[in-house]
Amino acid sequence: MAMGRRRGGRQKALFVAAAGIRAPGHPFYRALEGLLASAGFDGWCEETCAAHYAQRLGRPSIPPGVYFRMLVVGYLEGIGSERGIAWRCAESLSLREFLGYELDENPPDHSTVSRTRRRLPVEAHETVFGRVLELLEESGLLSGKTLGIDSTTLEGNAAMRSIVRRDTGEGYQLFLEGLAEASGIETPSRADLAKLDRKRPKKGSNDEWEHPHDPDARITKMK
């Protein structure tokens, strides 16, 4: 077989038949679109968001169904920015088909997506996006069994300077000063207290200490 060579400097065609340019289609997005259509998603979505739009003021916005489809694309493909979502939807023939846009139509740009996001409250996003995920799970198109929990350790109400003894209600600073006086240091400095605290074993027991206003707070070891 002879090697094909890419031609350079070729003249672009003046006319292109749009009917002959069709994407093979993405199996998942085609299945998802069929699912949304059968569930009456667009009508339900417009009814859910109607309270946040004017009846006859200004030009019509992009349909809410299109906006939320773009968010679904960003969620499924791990795209976190509005610019990235708009670019991905514009450059893909399969995603144009999913959004309902022909070749001679431009999908919404990032500024339109941003304005729509600011118009709709968080509650509307949670309601519509939750409904899409429910449909995906019910149909078997999307499933998951892993639960992720944010385990970031932050200084909170259980900070050592704010906890008190469970038995006496004594603060941590006063407790250290009492230990220093018992060991023979009459006027302990901050350095003396810190040195004494470092040498003391099991100094952060949740059985002995608590926060006076947050009983569920717990002491943990920072990395």
Coordinates of C-alpha atoms in Angstrom, one line a residue:
M1 CA 0.0 0.0 0.0
A2 CA 1.4 3.4 -1.0
M3 CA 1.7 6.1 1.7
G4 CA -0.8 8.9 1.6
R5 CA 0.5 12.4 1.8
R6 CA -1.2 15.3 3.4
R7 CA -1.8 18.1 0.9
G8 CA -1.1 21.7 1.8
G9 CA -2.4 24.9 0.5
R10 CA -5.6 23.4 -0.8
Q11 CA -8.5 25.7 -1.6
K12 CA -11.5 25.4 0.7
A13 CA -14.8 24.4 -0.7
L14 CA -17.3 27.2 -1.2
F15 CA -20.4 25.1 -0.3
V16 CA -20.7 22.1 2.0
A17 CA -23.8 20.1 2.3
A18 CA -24.7 20.1 6.0
A19 CA -26.8 17.0 5.6
G20 CA -23.7 15.0 4.6
I21 CA -21.7 16.0 7.8
R22 CA -23.0 13.9 10.6
A23 CA -21.2 12.8 13.7
P24 CA -21.1 9.0 14.4
G25 CA -22.7 10.0 17.8
H26 CA -21.7 9.2 21.3
P27 CA -23.5 6.0 22.5
F28 CA -23.8 7.3 26.1
Y29 CA -25.0 10.8 25.2
R30 CA -27.5 9.4 22.7
A31 CA -28.9 7.0 25.3
L32 CA -29.0 9.9 27.8
E33 CA -30.9 12.1 25.4
G34 CA -33.4 9.4 24.8
L35 CA -33.8 9.0 28.5
L36 CA -34.3 12.7 29.1
A37 CA -36.8 13.0 26.2
S38 CA -38.9 10.1 27.5
A39 CA -39.0 11.6 30.9
G40 CA -40.2 15.0 29.6
F41 CA -37.0 16.6 31.0
D42 CA -37.1 19.9 29.1
G43 CA -40.7 20.8 29.9
W44 CA -40.2 19.8 33.6
C45 CA -36.9 21.8 33.7
E46 CA -38.6 24.9 32.2
E47 CA -41.4 24.7 34.7
T48 CA -39.0 24.3 37.6
C49 CA -37.0 27.4 36.6
A50 CA -39.9 29.5 35.4
A51 CA -40.0 31.5 38.6
H52 CA -36.5 32.9 38.0
Y53 CA -37.3 34.3 34.5
A54 CA -39.4 37.3 33.4
Q55 CA -42.5 36.6 31.3
R56 CA -42.0 39.2 28.6
L57 CA -38.9 41.2 29.4
G58 CA -35.9 41.1 27.1
R59 CA -34.9 38.5 24.6
P60 CA -35.4 34.8 25.5
S61 CA -32.4 33.1 27.1
I62 CA -31.0 29.7 26.3
P63 CA -33.5 27.0 27.3
P64 CA -32.8 25.7 30.8
G65 CA -32.6 22.2 29.5
V66 CA -29.7 23.1 27.3
Y67 CA -27.9 24.9 30.2
F68 CA -28.2 21.9 32.4
R69 CA -27.2 19.5 29.7
M70 CA -23.9 21.5 29.4
L71 CA -23.4 21.2 33.2
V72 CA -24.0 17.4 32.9
V73 CA -21.3 17.3 30.2
G74 CA -18.9 19.1 32.5
Y75 CA -19.7 16.8 35.4
L76 CA -19.3 13.6 33.4
E77 CA -16.1 14.7 31.6
G78 CA -14.5 16.3 34.6
I79 CA -14.5 19.9 33.2
G80 CA -14.6 22.4 36.0
S81 CA -14.7 25.7 34.1
E82 CA -17.4 27.4 32.1
R83 CA -15.0 28.2 29.3
G84 CA -13.9 24.5 29.2
I85 CA -17.5 23.3 29.1
A86 CA -18.5 25.8 26.3
W87 CA -15.4 24.9 24.2
R88 CA -16.0 21.2 24.6
C89 CA -19.7 21.5 23.5
A90 CA -18.8 23.7 20.6
E91 CA -16.0 21.5 19.1
S92 CA -17.8 18.2 19.4
L93 CA -20.4 17.2 16.8
S94 CA -21.7 14.5 19.1
L95 CA -22.3 17.1 21.9
R96 CA -23.9 19.5 19.5
E97 CA -26.3 16.7 18.7
F98 CA -26.9 16.1 22.4
L99 CA -27.6 19.8 23.0
G100 CA -29.9 20.0 19.9
Y101 CA -27.7 22.4 17.8
E102 CA -27.1 22.1 14.0
L103 CA -23.9 23.0 12.2
D104 CA -25.2 26.4 11.3
E105 CA -26.0 27.2 15.0
N106 CA -23.5 28.2 17.7
P107 CA -23.9 26.5 21.1
P108 CA -23.9 28.9 24.1
D109 CA -20.6 30.5 24.9
H110 CA -19.1 30.7 28.4
S111 CA -20.5 34.2 29.1
T112 CA -24.1 33.0 28.4
V113 CA -23.5 29.9 30.7
S114 CA -22.1 32.3 33.4
R115 CA -25.1 34.6 33.2
T116 CA -27.5 31.7 33.4
R117 CA -25.7 30.3 36.4
R118 CA -26.0 33.6 38.2
R119 CA -29.7 33.9 37.5
L120 CA -30.6 30.5 38.9
P121 CA -30.3 29.8 42.6
V122 CA -28.4 26.9 44.2
E123 CA -31.7 25.2 45.0
A124 CA -32.7 25.1 41.3
H125 CA -29.4 23.6 40.4
E126 CA -29.7 21.0 43.1
T127 CA -33.2 20.0 42.1
V128 CA -32.6 19.7 38.3
F129 CA -29.1 18.2 38.6
G130 CA -30.4 15.7 41.2
R131 CA -33.2 14.7 38.9
V132 CA -30.8 14.0 36.1
L133 CA -28.6 11.8 38.3
E134 CA -31.8 9.9 39.5
L135 CA -32.7 9.2 35.9
L136 CA -29.2 8.0 35.1
E137 CA -29.1 5.7 38.2
E138 CA -32.6 4.3 37.5
S139 CA -31.7 3.5 33.9
G140 CA -28.4 1.9 34.8
L141 CA -26.4 4.4 32.7
L142 CA -24.5 5.6 35.7
S143 CA -23.7 3.8 38.9
G144 CA -21.4 4.2 41.9
K145 CA -20.7 2.5 45.1
T146 CA -17.8 4.6 46.6
L147 CA -18.5 7.2 49.2
G148 CA -16.0 10.0 49.5
I149 CA -15.5 11.9 52.7
D150 CA -13.5 15.0 53.1
S151 CA -11.1 14.2 56.0
T152 CA -9.1 17.5 56.0
T153 CA -7.9 18.3 59.5
L154 CA -8.5 21.9 60.5
E155 CA -8.1 23.7 63.8
G156 CA -11.6 24.0 65.1
N157 CA -13.5 24.3 68.4
A158 CA -11.3 21.5 69.9
A159 CA -8.2 23.7 69.8
M160 CA -6.1 23.2 72.9
R161 CA -6.5 26.8 74.0
S162 CA -10.3 26.4 74.1
I163 CA -10.9 23.0 75.7
V164 CA -11.7 22.5 79.4
R165 CA -11.5 19.6 81.8
R166 CA -14.6 17.4 81.9
D167 CA -14.4 16.9 85.6
T168 CA -13.5 20.4 86.9
G169 CA -14.2 22.7 83.9
E170 CA -10.7 24.1 84.2
G171 CA -9.1 25.6 81.1
Y172 CA -6.0 24.1 79.5
Q173 CA -3.8 27.1 80.4
L174 CA -4.8 27.1 84.1
F175 CA -4.3 23.3 84.2
L176 CA -0.7 23.7 82.9
E177 CA -0.1 26.5 85.4
G178 CA -1.3 24.2 88.2
L179 CA 1.0 21.4 87.1
A180 CA 4.0 23.9 86.9
E181 CA 3.3 25.1 90.5
A182 CA 3.0 21.6 91.7
S183 CA 6.4 20.8 90.2
G184 CA 8.1 23.7 91.9
I185 CA 7.9 26.5 89.3
E186 CA 6.2 29.5 91.1
T187 CA 5.9 31.9 88.2
P188 CA 6.0 29.8 85.0
S189 CA 6.7 31.5 81.7
R190 CA 5.2 30.4 78.4
A191 CA 8.4 28.5 77.5
D192 CA 8.2 26.7 80.9
L193 CA 4.6 25.7 80.2
A194 CA 5.3 24.6 76.7
K195 CA 8.3 22.5 77.9
L196 CA 6.1 20.9 80.6
D197 CA 3.3 20.2 78.2
R198 CA 5.7 18.5 75.7
K199 CA 6.9 16.0 78.4
R200 CA 3.5 15.1 79.6
P201 CA 2.2 11.8 78.3
K202 CA -1.4 11.3 76.9
K203 CA -2.1 15.0 77.2
G204 CA -4.9 15.1 74.6
S205 CA -7.4 12.5 75.8
N206 CA -10.9 13.1 74.7
D207 CA -12.1 11.3 77.8
E208 CA -10.6 14.1 79.9
W209 CA -11.1 17.2 77.8
E210 CA -14.1 18.7 75.9
H211 CA -15.1 22.0 74.4
P212 CA -17.6 23.9 76.6
H213 CA -19.9 24.9 73.7
D214 CA -19.4 22.0 71.3
P215 CA -19.5 18.6 73.0
D216 CA -19.2 16.8 69.6
A217 CA -15.8 18.3 69.0
R218 CA -12.8 16.0 69.3
I219 CA -9.0 16.4 69.6
T220 CA -6.9 15.0 66.8
K221 CA -3.3 14.9 65.9
M222 CA -2.3 17.3 63.1
K223 CA 0.2 16.1 60.4

